[in-house]
Amino acid sequence: MSEASHALQRIARGTGIVFARTVISMFFGFLSRAVIARYFSVGEYGVFNLALTVLSIALVIATLGFQNVPPRF
């Protein structure tokens, strides 16, 4: 097997793992929102979403978006 073929297999395997992890994460996020919406009142759910939004914005500002940058080898 050539080096290029081996590299493509590694890339495909890594892409598959990232894709599966993303789908699973999205599923659990959807499931948790459904459970939270079911057991919280309208006001409590609004406060939860507001807190989640503020934390998300603070995370982007705190990390300056570096978690989205691919590592250099």
Tab-separated table of N, CA, C and O in Angstrom:
chain	number	residue	atom	x	y	z
A	1	MET	N	0.848	-1.161	0.000
A	1	MET	CA	0.000	0.000	0.000
A	1	MET	C	0.903	1.237	0.000
A	1	MET	O	1.877	1.310	0.731
A	2	SER	N	0.569	2.183	-0.813
A	2	SER	CA	1.405	3.371	-0.922
A	2	SER	C	1.176	4.309	0.257
A	2	SER	O	0.203	4.192	0.998
A	3	GLU	N	2.096	5.235	0.393
A	3	GLU	CA	2.011	6.216	1.479
A	3	GLU	C	0.776	7.106	1.333
A	3	GLU	O	0.111	7.439	2.313
A	4	ALA	N	0.453	7.480	0.105
A	4	ALA	CA	-0.719	8.331	-0.129
A	4	ALA	C	-2.003	7.597	0.229
A	4	ALA	O	-2.920	8.180	0.826
A	5	SER	N	-2.080	6.331	-0.105
A	5	SER	CA	-3.258	5.546	0.221
A	5	SER	C	-3.417	5.399	1.732
A	5	SER	O	-4.524	5.497	2.265
A	6	HIS	N	-2.308	5.188	2.403
A	6	HIS	CA	-2.340	5.071	3.864
A	6	HIS	C	-2.776	6.395	4.496
A	6	HIS	O	-3.572	6.410	5.447
A	7	ALA	N	-2.285	7.509	3.970
A	7	ALA	CA	-2.666	8.826	4.491
A	7	ALA	C	-4.152	9.087	4.262
A	7	ALA	O	-4.842	9.625	5.136
A	8	LEU	N	-4.649	8.710	3.099
A	8	LEU	CA	-6.079	8.899	2.818
A	8	LEU	C	-6.948	8.052	3.743
A	8	LEU	O	-8.024	8.487	4.166
A	9	GLN	N	-6.496	6.850	4.061
A	9	GLN	CA	-7.246	6.006	4.995
A	9	GLN	C	-7.283	6.635	6.381
A	9	GLN	O	-8.311	6.604	7.052
A	10	ARG	N	-6.162	7.199	6.815
A	10	ARG	CA	-6.127	7.854	8.124
A	10	ARG	C	-7.050	9.065	8.145
A	10	ARG	O	-7.767	9.308	9.123
A	11	ILE	N	-7.057	9.835	7.064
A	11	ILE	CA	-7.933	11.007	6.987
A	11	ILE	C	-9.395	10.577	6.998
A	11	ILE	O	-10.227	11.164	7.698
A	12	ALA	N	-9.719	9.545	6.240
A	12	ALA	CA	-11.104	9.060	6.184
A	12	ALA	C	-11.544	8.526	7.543
A	12	ALA	O	-12.676	8.782	7.986
A	13	ARG	N	-10.682	7.809	8.221
A	13	ARG	CA	-11.019	7.275	9.548
A	13	ARG	C	-11.239	8.416	10.538
A	13	ARG	O	-12.202	8.419	11.301
A	14	GLY	N	-10.355	9.408	10.523
A	14	GLY	CA	-10.500	10.554	11.418
A	14	GLY	C	-11.758	11.345	11.132
A	14	GLY	O	-12.454	11.785	12.047
A	15	THR	N	-12.066	11.519	9.856
A	15	THR	CA	-13.280	12.229	9.480
A	15	THR	C	-14.519	11.483	9.948
A	15	THR	O	-15.474	12.080	10.439
A	16	GLY	N	-14.509	10.179	9.809
A	16	GLY	CA	-15.636	9.370	10.272
A	16	GLY	C	-15.833	9.469	11.769
A	16	GLY	O	-16.971	9.566	12.256
A	17	ILE	N	-14.739	9.478	12.504
A	17	ILE	CA	-14.829	9.578	13.965
A	17	ILE	C	-15.382	10.937	14.373
A	17	ILE	O	-16.258	11.039	15.232
A	18	VAL	N	-14.890	11.998	13.740
A	18	VAL	CA	-15.374	13.341	14.053
A	18	VAL	C	-16.852	13.464	13.690
A	18	VAL	O	-17.646	14.049	14.437
A	19	PHE	N	-17.247	12.921	12.556
A	19	PHE	CA	-18.644	12.970	12.141
A	19	PHE	C	-19.538	12.233	13.138
A	19	PHE	O	-20.584	12.745	13.553
A	20	ALA	N	-19.133	11.035	13.535
A	20	ALA	CA	-19.926	10.254	14.490
A	20	ALA	C	-20.028	10.986	15.823
A	20	ALA	O	-21.109	11.041	16.429
A	21	ARG	N	-18.933	11.565	16.277
A	21	ARG	CA	-18.945	12.293	17.538
A	21	ARG	C	-19.870	13.499	17.450
A	21	ARG	O	-20.616	13.788	18.389
A	22	THR	N	-19.867	14.195	16.333
A	22	THR	CA	-20.730	15.355	16.150
A	22	THR	C	-22.199	14.956	16.147
A	22	THR	O	-23.034	15.617	16.787
A	23	VAL	N	-22.534	13.885	15.456
A	23	VAL	CA	-23.927	13.423	15.403
A	23	VAL	C	-24.400	12.992	16.788
A	23	VAL	O	-25.506	13.343	17.222
A	24	ILE	N	-23.574	12.258	17.509
A	24	ILE	CA	-23.942	11.820	18.857
A	24	ILE	C	-24.103	13.010	19.788
A	24	ILE	O	-25.047	13.080	20.578
A	25	SER	N	-23.209	13.969	19.683
A	25	SER	CA	-23.293	15.173	20.513
A	25	SER	C	-24.564	15.960	20.214
A	25	SER	O	-25.237	16.450	21.135
A	26	MET	N	-24.901	16.094	18.937
A	26	MET	CA	-26.116	16.805	18.571
A	26	MET	C	-27.358	16.070	19.077
A	26	MET	O	-28.318	16.702	19.537
A	27	PHE	N	-27.348	14.747	19.024
A	27	PHE	CA	-28.480	13.963	19.508
A	27	PHE	C	-28.676	14.169	21.000
A	27	PHE	O	-29.794	14.413	21.471
A	28	PHE	N	-27.580	14.078	21.774
A	28	PHE	CA	-27.703	14.255	23.217
A	28	PHE	C	-28.066	15.694	23.570
A	28	PHE	O	-28.780	15.933	24.552
A	29	GLY	N	-27.616	16.667	22.794
A	29	GLY	CA	-28.016	18.052	23.013
A	29	GLY	C	-29.505	18.230	22.792
A	29	GLY	O	-30.192	18.896	23.569
A	30	PHE	N	-30.020	17.631	21.721
A	30	PHE	CA	-31.453	17.687	21.447
A	30	PHE	C	-32.241	16.991	22.548
A	30	PHE	O	-33.261	17.506	23.028
A	31	LEU	N	-31.792	15.831	22.960
A	31	LEU	CA	-32.472	15.068	23.999
A	31	LEU	C	-32.486	15.827	25.323
A	31	LEU	O	-33.519	15.894	26.000
A	32	SER	N	-31.348	16.430	25.686
A	32	SER	CA	-31.297	17.161	26.950
A	32	SER	C	-32.201	18.391	26.909
A	32	SER	O	-32.863	18.710	27.903
A	33	ARG	N	-32.262	19.082	25.765
A	33	ARG	CA	-33.156	20.237	25.658
A	33	ARG	C	-34.615	19.802	25.789
A	33	ARG	O	-35.420	20.501	26.403
A	34	ALA	N	-34.972	18.673	25.227
A	34	ALA	CA	-36.345	18.185	25.329
A	34	ALA	C	-36.692	17.847	26.769
A	34	ALA	O	-37.791	18.180	27.250
A	35	VAL	N	-35.767	17.217	27.479
A	35	VAL	CA	-36.012	16.861	28.883
A	35	VAL	C	-36.114	18.124	29.731
A	35	VAL	O	-37.005	18.251	30.578
A	36	ILE	N	-35.214	19.075	29.509
A	36	ILE	CA	-35.239	20.318	30.276
A	36	ILE	C	-36.517	21.100	30.001
A	36	ILE	O	-37.151	21.624	30.921
A	37	ALA	N	-36.922	21.166	28.748
A	37	ALA	CA	-38.146	21.890	28.402
A	37	ALA	C	-39.371	21.226	29.032
A	37	ALA	O	-40.336	21.901	29.381
A	38	ARG	N	-39.326	19.936	29.175
A	38	ARG	CA	-40.464	19.216	29.750
A	38	ARG	C	-40.631	19.503	31.234
A	38	ARG	O	-41.744	19.634	31.729
A	39	TYR	N	-39.517	19.599	31.963
A	39	TYR	CA	-39.596	19.707	33.415
A	39	TYR	C	-39.471	21.131	33.946
A	39	TYR	O	-39.758	21.364	35.109
A	40	PHE	N	-39.045	22.094	33.125
A	40	PHE	CA	-38.944	23.483	33.574
A	40	PHE	C	-40.197	24.238	33.167
A	40	PHE	O	-40.865	23.890	32.206
A	41	SER	N	-40.474	25.302	33.893
A	41	SER	CA	-41.557	26.189	33.473
A	41	SER	C	-41.029	27.063	32.332
A	41	SER	O	-39.844	27.042	32.011
A	42	VAL	N	-41.925	27.851	31.741
A	42	VAL	CA	-41.534	28.701	30.613
A	42	VAL	C	-40.463	29.706	31.048
A	42	VAL	O	-39.463	29.912	30.348
A	43	GLY	N	-40.648	30.307	32.206
A	43	GLY	CA	-39.678	31.280	32.707
A	43	GLY	C	-38.330	30.650	33.026
A	43	GLY	O	-37.275	31.218	32.721
A	44	GLU	N	-38.362	29.487	33.663
A	44	GLU	CA	-37.118	28.793	33.997
A	44	GLU	C	-36.364	28.367	32.744
A	44	GLU	O	-35.136	28.456	32.683
A	45	TYR	N	-37.095	27.924	31.744
A	45	TYR	CA	-36.455	27.523	30.488
A	45	TYR	C	-35.830	28.727	29.790
A	45	TYR	O	-34.748	28.629	29.220
A	46	GLY	N	-36.496	29.882	29.870
A	46	GLY	CA	-35.943	31.100	29.294
A	46	GLY	C	-34.664	31.523	29.989
A	46	GLY	O	-33.685	31.914	29.340
A	47	VAL	N	-34.645	31.431	31.313
A	47	VAL	CA	-33.438	31.764	32.064
A	47	VAL	C	-32.317	30.774	31.729
A	47	VAL	O	-31.156	31.173	31.569
A	48	PHE	N	-32.655	29.517	31.589
A	48	PHE	CA	-31.651	28.502	31.208
A	48	PHE	C	-31.051	28.828	29.848
A	48	PHE	O	-29.831	28.789	29.679
A	49	ASN	N	-31.892	29.156	28.868
A	49	ASN	CA	-31.387	29.482	27.537
A	49	ASN	C	-30.561	30.761	27.549
A	49	ASN	O	-29.556	30.857	26.839
A	50	LEU	N	-30.953	31.742	28.340
A	50	LEU	CA	-30.185	32.971	28.453
A	50	LEU	C	-28.801	32.684	29.046
A	50	LEU	O	-27.794	33.174	28.537
A	51	ALA	N	-28.761	31.890	30.105
A	51	ALA	CA	-27.481	31.544	30.720
A	51	ALA	C	-26.605	30.765	29.745
A	51	ALA	O	-25.389	30.995	29.654
A	52	LEU	N	-27.199	29.855	29.007
A	52	LEU	CA	-26.445	29.074	28.026
A	52	LEU	C	-25.892	29.963	26.925
A	52	LEU	O	-24.741	29.797	26.499
A	53	THR	N	-26.657	30.932	26.489
A	53	THR	CA	-26.204	31.860	25.455
A	53	THR	C	-25.066	32.736	25.966
A	53	THR	O	-24.060	32.928	25.274
A	54	VAL	N	-25.199	33.250	27.180
A	54	VAL	CA	-24.145	34.088	27.755
A	54	VAL	C	-22.861	33.278	27.918
A	54	VAL	O	-21.761	33.758	27.601
A	55	LEU	N	-22.967	32.052	28.384
A	55	LEU	CA	-21.783	31.206	28.536
A	55	LEU	C	-21.147	30.882	27.188
A	55	LEU	O	-19.915	30.842	27.071
A	56	SER	N	-21.945	30.666	26.176
A	56	SER	CA	-21.408	30.384	24.845
A	56	SER	C	-20.642	31.582	24.296
A	56	SER	O	-19.552	31.429	23.731
A	57	ILE	N	-21.196	32.756	24.460
A	57	ILE	CA	-20.513	33.971	23.999
A	57	ILE	C	-19.238	34.196	24.794
A	57	ILE	O	-18.184	34.531	24.228
A	58	ALA	N	-19.292	34.002	26.111
A	58	ALA	CA	-18.102	34.167	26.942
A	58	ALA	C	-17.018	33.162	26.563
A	58	ALA	O	-15.827	33.490	26.575
A	59	LEU	N	-17.408	31.958	26.203
A	59	LEU	CA	-16.435	30.942	25.801
A	59	LEU	C	-15.732	31.332	24.514
A	59	LEU	O	-14.514	31.184	24.391
A	60	VAL	N	-16.473	31.854	23.556
A	60	VAL	CA	-15.874	32.299	22.296
A	60	VAL	C	-14.907	33.440	22.550
A	60	VAL	O	-13.793	33.470	22.003
A	61	ILE	N	-15.286	34.383	23.396
A	61	ILE	CA	-14.416	35.516	23.703
A	61	ILE	C	-13.185	35.051	24.481
A	61	ILE	O	-12.062	35.483	24.204
A	62	ALA	N	-13.376	34.159	25.454
A	62	ALA	CA	-12.259	33.708	26.295
A	62	ALA	C	-11.233	32.903	25.507
A	62	ALA	O	-10.031	33.029	25.745
A	63	THR	N	-11.682	32.091	24.581
A	63	THR	CA	-10.741	31.250	23.822
A	63	THR	C	-10.321	31.889	22.510
A	63	THR	O	-9.447	31.359	21.829
A	64	LEU	N	-10.933	33.016	22.165
A	64	LEU	CA	-10.646	33.726	20.919
A	64	LEU	C	-10.822	32.836	19.697
A	64	LEU	O	-10.203	33.054	18.664
A	65	GLY	N	-11.648	31.823	19.809
A	65	GLY	CA	-11.926	30.949	18.676
A	65	GLY	C	-10.814	29.954	18.362
A	65	GLY	O	-10.827	29.313	17.322
A	66	PHE	N	-9.816	29.817	19.254
A	66	PHE	CA	-8.685	28.933	18.973
A	66	PHE	C	-9.049	27.456	18.953
A	66	PHE	O	-8.312	26.649	18.412
A	67	GLN	N	-10.171	27.072	19.554
A	67	GLN	CA	-10.552	25.661	19.531
A	67	GLN	C	-10.957	25.214	18.136
A	67	GLN	O	-11.008	24.029	17.855
A	68	ASN	N	-11.215	26.153	17.239
A	68	ASN	CA	-11.622	25.813	15.873
A	68	ASN	C	-10.446	25.752	14.911
A	68	ASN	O	-10.633	25.454	13.738
A	69	VAL	N	-9.251	26.044	15.379
A	69	VAL	CA	-8.073	26.078	14.518
A	69	VAL	C	-7.431	24.698	14.512
A	69	VAL	O	-7.205	24.098	15.551
A	70	PRO	N	-7.144	24.148	13.333
A	70	PRO	CA	-6.480	22.840	13.303
A	70	PRO	C	-5.042	22.949	13.795
A	70	PRO	O	-4.386	23.980	13.593
A	71	PRO	N	-4.551	21.932	14.474
A	71	PRO	CA	-3.176	21.991	14.991
A	71	PRO	C	-2.151	21.901	13.873
A	71	PRO	O	-2.390	21.291	12.830
A	72	ARG	N	-1.009	22.505	14.099
A	72	ARG	CA	0.096	22.406	13.132
A	72	ARG	C	0.978	21.249	13.537
A	72	ARG	O	1.245	21.013	14.707
A	73	PHE	N	1.477	20.527	12.552
A	73	PHE	CA	2.360	19.398	12.836
A	73	PHE	C	3.779	19.774	12.576
A	73	PHE	O	4.141	20.486	11.743
